[in-house]
Structures are given as C-alpha cells and as structure tokens.
Coordinates of C-alpha atoms in Angstrom, one line a residue:
M1 CA -32.5 26.9 116.6
I2 CA -29.9 24.3 117.6
S3 CA -29.2 21.7 115.0
L4 CA -29.0 18.1 116.3
T5 CA -27.4 15.1 114.8
D6 CA -29.5 11.9 114.4
S7 CA -27.8 10.3 117.3
Q8 CA -28.6 13.3 119.5
K9 CA -32.2 13.2 118.4
I10 CA -32.4 9.5 119.4
G11 CA -30.7 10.4 122.7
M12 CA -33.3 13.1 123.4
G13 CA -36.0 10.6 122.8
L14 CA -34.4 8.0 125.0
T15 CA -33.8 10.5 127.8
G16 CA -37.4 11.8 127.5
F17 CA -38.8 8.2 127.7
G18 CA -36.4 7.5 130.6
V19 CA -37.8 10.5 132.6
F20 CA -41.3 9.4 131.7
F21 CA -40.8 5.9 132.9
L22 CA -39.1 7.1 136.1
F23 CA -42.0 9.5 136.8
F24 CA -44.6 6.9 136.0
G25 CA -42.8 4.3 138.1
M26 CA -42.8 6.6 141.1
I27 CA -46.5 7.4 140.5
L28 CA -47.3 3.7 140.5
F29 CA -45.9 3.2 144.0
F30 CA -42.2 2.7 143.0
D31 CA -42.8 -0.1 140.4
K32 CA -39.4 -1.9 140.1
A33 CA -39.7 -2.7 136.4
L34 CA -40.7 0.8 135.3
L35 CA -37.9 2.4 137.4
A36 CA -35.3 0.0 136.0
I37 CA -36.4 0.8 132.4
G38 CA -36.4 4.5 133.1
N39 CA -32.9 4.4 134.6
I40 CA -31.5 2.4 131.6
L41 CA -33.2 4.7 129.1
F42 CA -32.0 7.9 130.9
V43 CA -28.4 6.9 131.1
A44 CA -28.4 5.5 127.5
G45 CA -30.1 8.7 126.3
L46 CA -27.6 10.9 128.0
S47 CA -24.8 8.9 126.4
F48 CA -26.4 9.4 123.0
V49 CA -26.9 13.2 123.5
I50 CA -23.4 14.1 124.7
G51 CA -21.4 11.1 123.4
L52 CA -19.9 8.1 125.3
E53 CA -16.5 9.7 126.0
R54 CA -18.0 12.9 127.3
T55 CA -20.5 11.0 129.4
F56 CA -17.7 8.9 130.9
R57 CA -15.6 12.1 131.6
F58 CA -18.6 13.8 133.2
F59 CA -19.5 11.0 135.6
F60 CA -16.0 10.0 136.5
Q61 CA -14.3 13.3 137.3
K62 CA -12.4 13.2 140.6
H63 CA -14.5 15.8 142.4
K64 CA -17.8 14.1 141.3
M65 CA -17.0 10.5 142.4
K66 CA -19.2 10.7 145.5
A67 CA -22.1 11.9 143.4
T68 CA -21.5 9.4 140.7
S69 CA -21.3 6.5 143.2
F70 CA -24.6 7.6 144.8
F71 CA -26.3 8.0 141.4
L72 CA -25.1 4.8 139.8
G73 CA -25.4 2.9 143.1
G74 CA -29.0 4.0 143.2
V75 CA -29.5 2.6 139.7
L76 CA -27.9 -0.6 140.8
V77 CA -30.1 -0.8 143.9
V78 CA -33.2 -0.3 141.8
L79 CA -32.1 -3.0 139.4
I80 CA -31.5 -5.4 142.3
G81 CA -35.1 -4.8 143.5
W82 CA -35.2 -2.2 146.3
P83 CA -36.9 0.7 144.5
I84 CA -37.5 3.2 147.3
V85 CA -33.9 3.0 148.6
G86 CA -32.5 3.2 145.1
V87 CA -34.6 6.2 144.1
V88 CA -33.5 8.1 147.2
L89 CA -29.9 7.3 146.4
E90 CA -30.4 8.4 142.8
I91 CA -32.0 11.7 143.7
Y92 CA -29.2 12.6 146.1
G93 CA -26.6 11.7 143.5
F94 CA -28.5 13.6 140.8
F95 CA -28.6 16.7 142.9
L96 CA -24.9 16.4 143.6
L97 CA -24.0 15.7 140.0
F98 CA -26.1 18.5 138.4
R99 CA -26.0 21.2 141.1
G100 CA -23.8 23.4 139.0
F101 CA -26.6 23.5 136.4
F102 CA -29.3 24.7 138.8
P103 CA -28.5 28.4 138.6
V104 CA -28.9 28.2 134.8
V105 CA -32.2 26.4 135.1
V106 CA -33.5 28.8 137.7
G107 CA -32.5 31.8 135.5
F108 CA -34.2 30.1 132.5
I109 CA -37.4 29.4 134.4
R110 CA -37.6 32.9 135.7
R111 CA -37.8 34.2 132.1
I112 CA -40.9 32.0 131.4
P113 CA -44.0 34.2 131.8
V114 CA -46.2 32.3 134.2
L115 CA -43.5 30.3 136.0
G116 CA -41.3 33.3 136.4
S117 CA -44.0 35.3 138.2
I118 CA -44.6 32.3 140.5
L119 CA -40.9 32.0 141.3
N120 CA -40.7 35.7 142.1
L121 CA -43.4 35.5 144.8
P122 CA -42.0 36.7 148.2
F123 CA -42.2 33.4 150.1
I124 CA -41.1 31.3 147.2
S125 CA -38.3 33.6 146.0
A126 CA -36.1 33.0 149.0
Y127 CA -36.1 29.2 148.5
V128 CA -35.5 29.6 144.8
D129 CA -32.7 32.0 145.3
K130 CA -31.1 29.6 147.8
A131 CA -31.5 26.7 145.3
G132 CA -30.2 28.8 142.5
E133 CA -27.0 29.7 144.2
S134 CA -24.0 27.5 143.3
N135 CA -20.6 27.5 144.9
T136 CA -19.1 24.8 142.7
M137 CA -18.2 24.9 139.1
V138 CA -19.5 22.4 136.5

C-alpha cells in the first residue's frame, strides 16, 4: 500500500470532490456554479497531491503549452459564464495533457475482472486498443 502524507490525502479529497462537482454540474445541464467549484477543487487537489512546483512544471512544459492553454482557458471560460464552451475546451485540453497516461489506465482497467472482459470484446477492443496507444512520452 502506498503511504500518503497529510497534504496528499487532502489533495485526494479535493480532487475527488472536484470530479464529483464537475460530473454533477454536467448532469444538471452544465450548471455554472457547480462546474466552477469543480474546476477550482480539481486544480487545487492536483496541486496538493503532487506539489505546487511539480504541478507548475507539469502544466507549463514547452510541448504541453497547447494542452495547458486549452485546459486552463476552458476553466477561465467556465468561470466567466459560458459552461458548455468551457467544458468542451477543458475536455480537449485534458485529453491532450494526459494522453500519455491512457495506455497505463487501459492496461490497469483490463486487469479488473468485469471491466477487463468488457474491454476485450471484439467490437470494443479495437477502439480501446486505439485509445490505449500513445506515441508521445509523458
């Protein structure tokens, strides 16, 4: 089991609540307030989990500037009050930022008993294999 510091535990809670508020905000027809709270909690939680310096270095690497601008621009657009446009920008930026982690996530999910068998179905497997491929390094 991985040992976490107290700040990392707080960060996991903040990130979890952020994802919850983002999901709940989308369920409730893109509620601006819930999406804004979710965005703030997610970014704050990420900073607590990996630290401020590493968060800054992750987001502002030279080859990730396009992804960072889309993600943080989407957060800003949601805070301004255009939730649908902001969420679309955030999702695009999120996939650009974290696409290097998708092969790890797909490999992990394939080892889970029920989900792994679903992902290995013939018509789903082709899409999962395509999403799990990564040609960029993290």
